[in-house]
């Protein structure tokens, strides 16, 4: 089945450690995105990528880094510089364009807890 | 600035109809999406409007007025499984970039 996978579903880390969240899609989508969701707030865009080996900062990129070495994969690293890393992280992908078929599809999410 | 407003919470009775409103102010507009999100899960696509008017899909309908910066999601014949958060998102930007700006979501509780 086509879709987006994120692993693990729950992740626990100590403060000061970097952690990498994985995101893989087999939908052949060009664009991929990372969002952060906090209680009572909407999804906020961290980074996005429209093509392999290229990515742009979203609204809250500080303390995060990404890579896009393959079309299918867009891992997110939460660095120790991120002041409030505990959150629910969602990865999404889409075709490029502005038509209906270009809706974003979301992965199941990773809940990161840093103590 | 860019802003999307939705009510924080709503309650409704099983079998009833509920309307969830969304108002937006964004620098660009290339369509408005509604997503459903159950607690701890990924958002799933419900509807898309880019032209003014009503789009109907089964028990769900979505309306858009671009001149008023306003949309609503209408859910009919409510079922317990409709208890979830409903996210309004506006697509902005240009050049093929599919950036979505999300509202905070409306948490709907359906009671027997």
mmCIF file of C-alpha atoms in Angstrom:
data_model
loop_
_atom_site.group_PDB
_atom_site.id
_atom_site.type_symbol
_atom_site.label_atom_id
_atom_site.label_comp_id
_atom_site.label_asym_id
_atom_site.label_seq_id
_atom_site.Cartn_x
_atom_site.Cartn_y
_atom_site.Cartn_z
ATOM 1 C CA UNK A 1 0.000 0.000 0.000
ATOM 2 C CA UNK A 2 1.184 3.547 -0.719
ATOM 3 C CA UNK A 3 1.650 5.894 2.156
ATOM 4 C CA UNK A 4 3.904 7.726 4.556
ATOM 5 C CA UNK A 5 5.654 6.037 7.438
ATOM 6 C CA UNK A 6 7.179 7.660 10.474
ATOM 7 C CA UNK A 7 9.087 5.860 13.147
ATOM 8 C CA UNK A 8 9.094 5.454 16.016
ATOM 9 C CA UNK A 9 5.612 6.444 17.220
ATOM 10 C CA UNK A 10 6.955 7.422 20.653
ATOM 11 C CA UNK A 11 10.480 8.662 21.345
ATOM 12 C CA UNK A 12 12.096 9.648 24.622
ATOM 13 C CA UNK A 13 15.371 11.551 24.936
ATOM 14 C CA UNK A 14 17.392 13.330 27.557
ATOM 15 C CA UNK A 15 17.896 17.042 27.291
ATOM 16 C CA UNK A 16 21.048 17.945 25.373
ATOM 17 C CA UNK A 17 20.884 15.011 22.976
ATOM 18 C CA UNK A 18 20.206 15.301 19.270
ATOM 19 C CA UNK A 19 17.516 12.987 17.903
ATOM 20 C CA UNK A 20 16.533 12.112 14.332
ATOM 21 C CA UNK A 21 12.954 11.368 13.297
ATOM 22 C CA UNK A 22 12.459 9.341 10.140
ATOM 23 C CA UNK A 23 9.913 9.923 7.376
ATOM 24 C CA UNK A 24 9.548 7.739 4.290
ATOM 25 C CA UNK A 25 6.973 7.935 1.502
ATOM 26 C CA UNK A 26 6.263 5.661 -1.446
ATOM 27 C CA UNK A 27 3.690 7.930 -3.099
ATOM 28 C CA UNK A 28 6.254 9.312 -5.572
ATOM 29 C CA UNK A 29 5.548 12.799 -4.279
ATOM 30 C CA UNK A 30 8.037 15.553 -5.065
ATOM 31 C CA UNK A 31 7.369 17.691 -1.989
ATOM 32 C CA UNK A 32 7.786 16.741 1.655
ATOM 33 C CA UNK A 33 7.121 18.704 4.843
ATOM 34 C CA UNK A 34 7.720 18.601 8.571
ATOM 35 C CA UNK A 35 5.232 20.082 11.033
ATOM 36 C CA UNK A 36 5.155 20.430 14.760
ATOM 37 C CA UNK A 37 1.880 20.262 16.708
ATOM 38 C CA UNK A 38 1.490 21.468 20.297
ATOM 39 C CA UNK A 39 -1.683 21.235 22.396
ATOM 40 C CA UNK A 40 -4.195 23.930 21.472
ATOM 41 C CA UNK A 41 -2.159 25.092 18.494
ATOM 42 C CA UNK A 42 -2.329 24.477 14.788
ATOM 43 C CA UNK A 43 0.325 22.676 12.812
ATOM 44 C CA UNK A 44 3.416 24.801 12.342
ATOM 45 C CA UNK A 45 5.779 24.280 9.425
ATOM 46 C CA UNK A 46 9.387 23.471 10.329
ATOM 47 C CA UNK A 47 11.007 22.648 6.973
ATOM 48 C CA UNK A 48 9.883 21.693 3.502
ATOM 49 C CA UNK A 49 11.516 20.276 0.391
ATOM 50 C CA UNK A 50 10.316 20.424 -3.192
ATOM 51 C CA UNK A 51 13.137 18.453 -4.781
ATOM 52 C CA UNK A 52 15.997 16.162 -3.838
ATOM 53 C CA UNK A 53 19.009 17.930 -2.329
ATOM 54 C CA UNK A 54 17.034 21.113 -1.742
ATOM 55 C CA UNK A 55 14.988 22.302 1.232
ATOM 56 C CA UNK A 56 13.754 25.556 2.772
ATOM 57 C CA UNK A 57 13.055 26.778 6.276
ATOM 58 C CA UNK A 58 9.483 27.032 7.396
ATOM 59 C CA UNK A 59 8.117 29.231 10.150
ATOM 60 C CA UNK A 60 9.905 27.609 13.091
ATOM 61 C CA UNK A 61 13.169 26.123 11.742
ATOM 62 C CA UNK A 62 15.455 27.186 14.589
ATOM 63 C CA UNK A 63 16.930 24.188 16.394
ATOM 64 C CA UNK A 64 16.037 21.743 13.615
ATOM 65 C CA UNK A 65 17.859 20.384 10.559
ATOM 66 C CA UNK A 66 16.821 18.204 7.621
ATOM 67 C CA UNK A 67 18.258 16.436 4.603
ATOM 68 C CA UNK A 68 16.725 15.234 1.340
ATOM 69 C CA UNK A 69 19.184 12.824 -0.234
ATOM 70 C CA UNK A 70 16.472 10.613 -1.708
ATOM 71 C CA UNK A 71 13.027 11.472 -3.049
ATOM 72 C CA UNK A 72 11.426 9.002 -0.649
ATOM 73 C CA UNK A 73 13.086 10.159 2.554
ATOM 74 C CA UNK A 74 13.086 13.402 4.562
ATOM 75 C CA UNK A 75 14.561 12.877 8.059
ATOM 76 C CA UNK A 76 14.307 15.604 10.697
ATOM 77 C CA UNK A 77 16.960 16.124 13.373
ATOM 78 C CA UNK A 78 15.917 17.865 16.568
ATOM 79 C CA UNK A 79 19.093 19.381 17.938
ATOM 80 C CA UNK A 80 19.983 20.356 21.484
ATOM 81 C CA UNK A 81 19.531 23.984 20.399
ATOM 82 C CA UNK A 82 15.752 23.515 20.186
ATOM 83 C CA UNK A 83 14.490 24.993 23.463
ATOM 84 C CA UNK A 84 11.138 23.204 23.675
ATOM 85 C CA UNK A 85 11.464 19.982 21.686
ATOM 86 C CA UNK A 86 8.679 18.012 23.353
ATOM 87 C CA UNK A 87 5.852 17.896 20.789
ATOM 88 C CA UNK A 88 3.994 15.787 18.235
ATOM 89 C CA UNK A 89 5.869 15.806 14.914
ATOM 90 C CA UNK A 90 4.061 15.172 11.649
ATOM 91 C CA UNK A 91 5.590 14.518 8.246
ATOM 92 C CA UNK A 92 3.603 15.108 5.053
ATOM 93 C CA UNK A 93 4.091 14.829 1.323
ATOM 94 C CA UNK A 94 2.343 16.081 -1.794
ATOM 95 C CA UNK A 95 2.663 16.582 -5.497
ATOM 96 C CA UNK A 96 3.589 20.104 -6.533
ATOM 97 C CA UNK A 97 0.969 22.490 -7.869
ATOM 98 C CA UNK A 98 -2.264 24.087 -6.781
ATOM 99 C CA UNK A 99 -4.909 21.616 -7.871
ATOM 100 C CA UNK A 100 -6.962 19.282 -5.719
ATOM 101 C CA UNK A 101 -4.658 16.378 -6.351
ATOM 102 C CA UNK A 102 -1.956 18.306 -4.580
ATOM 103 C CA UNK A 103 -3.380 17.906 -1.095
ATOM 104 C CA UNK A 104 -0.898 16.935 1.585
ATOM 105 C CA UNK A 105 -0.884 13.408 2.933
ATOM 106 C CA UNK A 106 0.256 12.966 6.503
ATOM 107 C CA UNK A 107 2.207 10.251 8.261
ATOM 108 C CA UNK A 108 1.074 8.818 11.636
ATOM 109 C CA UNK A 109 3.345 11.159 13.593
ATOM 110 C CA UNK A 110 6.088 10.783 16.214
ATOM 111 C CA UNK A 111 5.497 11.972 19.766
ATOM 112 C CA UNK A 112 8.831 13.176 21.132
ATOM 113 C CA UNK A 113 9.339 13.680 24.855
ATOM 114 C CA UNK A 114 12.540 15.292 26.108
ATOM 115 C CA UNK A 115 13.266 15.310 29.828
ATOM 116 C CA UNK B 1 0.037 39.032 8.880
ATOM 117 C CA UNK B 2 -1.568 35.664 8.380
ATOM 118 C CA UNK B 3 -4.317 34.456 10.642
ATOM 119 C CA UNK B 4 -6.839 31.652 10.669
ATOM 120 C CA UNK B 5 -9.546 31.565 13.347
ATOM 121 C CA UNK B 6 -11.769 28.678 14.380
ATOM 122 C CA UNK B 7 -13.760 28.028 17.561
ATOM 123 C CA UNK B 8 -11.746 26.013 20.061
ATOM 124 C CA UNK B 9 -14.440 23.542 21.070
ATOM 125 C CA UNK B 10 -17.950 22.523 20.072
ATOM 126 C CA UNK B 11 -20.384 19.917 21.300
ATOM 127 C CA UNK B 12 -23.270 18.291 19.462
ATOM 128 C CA UNK B 13 -25.710 15.414 19.761
ATOM 129 C CA UNK B 14 -25.582 12.201 17.781
ATOM 130 C CA UNK B 15 -27.777 12.492 14.681
ATOM 131 C CA UNK B 16 -27.724 16.280 14.672
ATOM 132 C CA UNK B 17 -26.057 18.786 12.328
ATOM 133 C CA UNK B 18 -23.079 20.947 13.287
ATOM 134 C CA UNK B 19 -21.382 23.819 11.477
ATOM 135 C CA UNK B 20 -17.735 24.660 12.153
ATOM 136 C CA UNK B 21 -16.693 28.126 11.012
ATOM 137 C CA UNK B 22 -13.298 29.330 9.833
ATOM 138 C CA UNK B 23 -12.230 32.877 9.017
ATOM 139 C CA UNK B 24 -8.890 33.681 7.446
ATOM 140 C CA UNK B 25 -6.606 36.537 6.553
ATOM 141 C CA UNK B 26 -3.657 35.424 4.435
ATOM 142 C CA UNK B 27 -1.281 37.090 2.007
ATOM 143 C CA UNK B 28 -2.160 34.653 -0.779
ATOM 144 C CA UNK B 29 -4.986 32.229 -1.477
ATOM 145 C CA UNK B 30 -4.895 29.063 -3.559
ATOM 146 C CA UNK B 31 -7.612 27.094 -1.860
ATOM 147 C CA UNK B 32 -8.896 26.065 1.554
ATOM 148 C CA UNK B 33 -8.718 22.586 3.031
ATOM 149 C CA UNK B 34 -10.522 20.893 5.886
ATOM 150 C CA UNK B 35 -8.833 18.001 7.663
ATOM 151 C CA UNK B 36 -10.101 15.682 10.390
ATOM 152 C CA UNK B 37 -7.733 14.607 13.148
ATOM 153 C CA UNK B 38 -8.497 12.048 15.843
ATOM 154 C CA UNK B 39 -6.472 12.395 19.021
ATOM 155 C CA UNK B 40 -2.887 11.243 18.580
ATOM 156 C CA UNK B 41 -3.353 10.446 14.907
ATOM 157 C CA UNK B 42 -2.515 12.035 11.575
ATOM 158 C CA UNK B 43 -4.845 14.553 9.928
ATOM 159 C CA UNK B 44 -6.908 13.117 7.077
ATOM 160 C CA UNK B 45 -8.242 15.125 4.166
ATOM 161 C CA UNK B 46 -11.965 15.962 4.165
ATOM 162 C CA UNK B 47 -12.601 18.686 1.600
ATOM 163 C CA UNK B 48 -11.169 21.365 -0.625
ATOM 164 C CA UNK B 49 -12.648 24.662 -1.857
ATOM 165 C CA UNK B 50 -11.020 27.084 -4.250
ATOM 166 C CA UNK B 51 -14.111 28.732 -5.761
ATOM 167 C CA UNK B 52 -17.003 30.317 -3.891
ATOM 168 C CA UNK B 53 -19.856 28.030 -3.037
ATOM 169 C CA UNK B 54 -20.726 24.728 -1.481
ATOM 170 C CA UNK B 55 -18.948 21.418 -2.029
ATOM 171 C CA UNK B 56 -20.857 18.352 -0.851
ATOM 172 C CA UNK B 57 -19.363 14.963 -0.128
ATOM 173 C CA UNK B 58 -21.673 12.532 1.647
ATOM 174 C CA UNK B 59 -22.379 13.690 5.203
ATOM 175 C CA UNK B 60 -19.792 16.454 4.914
ATOM 176 C CA UNK B 61 -20.126 19.768 3.073
ATOM 177 C CA UNK B 62 -17.796 22.744 2.916
ATOM 178 C CA UNK B 63 -18.564 26.307 1.928
ATOM 179 C CA UNK B 64 -16.264 29.130 0.856
ATOM 180 C CA UNK B 65 -16.678 32.882 0.445
ATOM 181 C CA UNK B 66 -13.393 34.369 -0.738
ATOM 182 C CA UNK B 67 -14.637 37.961 -0.508
ATOM 183 C CA UNK B 68 -15.468 37.457 3.173
ATOM 184 C CA UNK B 69 -12.459 35.281 3.992
ATOM 185 C CA UNK B 70 -14.865 32.710 5.390
ATOM 186 C CA UNK B 71 -15.482 29.001 5.213
ATOM 187 C CA UNK B 72 -17.539 26.485 7.108
ATOM 188 C CA UNK B 73 -17.620 22.713 7.409
ATOM 189 C CA UNK B 74 -21.072 21.189 7.814
ATOM 190 C CA UNK B 75 -21.411 17.726 9.305
ATOM 191 C CA UNK B 76 -24.804 16.032 9.035
ATOM 192 C CA UNK B 77 -26.227 12.971 10.785
ATOM 193 C CA UNK B 78 -23.513 13.117 13.383
ATOM 194 C CA UNK B 79 -22.017 9.860 14.604
ATOM 195 C CA UNK B 80 -19.943 9.192 17.691
ATOM 196 C CA UNK B 81 -16.918 8.545 15.481
ATOM 197 C CA UNK B 82 -17.104 12.165 14.284
ATOM 198 C CA UNK B 83 -15.689 13.227 17.652
ATOM 199 C CA UNK B 84 -12.334 14.657 16.560
ATOM 200 C CA UNK B 85 -10.517 17.896 15.840
ATOM 201 C CA UNK B 86 -11.287 19.661 12.564
ATOM 202 C CA UNK B 87 -8.485 21.717 11.047
ATOM 203 C CA UNK B 88 -9.006 24.554 8.590
ATOM 204 C CA UNK B 89 -5.967 25.247 6.373
ATOM 205 C CA UNK B 90 -5.384 27.835 3.667
ATOM 206 C CA UNK B 91 -2.959 27.221 0.846
ATOM 207 C CA UNK B 92 -0.840 30.255 0.062
ATOM 208 C CA UNK B 93 2.279 31.009 -1.880
ATOM 209 C CA UNK B 94 2.989 30.535 -5.550
ATOM 210 C CA UNK B 95 5.248 28.757 -7.986
ATOM 211 C CA UNK B 96 3.917 25.312 -7.224
ATOM 212 C CA UNK B 97 4.740 25.507 -3.585
ATOM 213 C CA UNK B 98 1.933 23.921 -1.649
ATOM 214 C CA UNK B 99 2.333 25.733 1.686
ATOM 215 C CA UNK B 100 -0.551 25.264 4.085
ATOM 216 C CA UNK B 101 -1.324 27.643 6.933
ATOM 217 C CA UNK B 102 -3.312 25.875 9.645
ATOM 218 C CA UNK B 103 -5.790 27.122 12.173
ATOM 219 C CA UNK B 104 -5.573 25.772 15.733
ATOM 220 C CA UNK B 105 -8.410 23.338 15.087
ATOM 221 C CA UNK B 106 -11.896 22.869 16.510
ATOM 222 C CA UNK B 107 -12.384 19.993 18.921
ATOM 223 C CA UNK B 108 -15.839 18.490 18.371
ATOM 224 C CA UNK B 109 -17.431 16.230 20.968
ATOM 225 C CA UNK B 110 -20.474 14.227 19.879
ATOM 226 C CA UNK B 111 -22.726 13.002 22.700
ATOM 227 C CA UNK B 112 -25.396 10.291 22.613
#
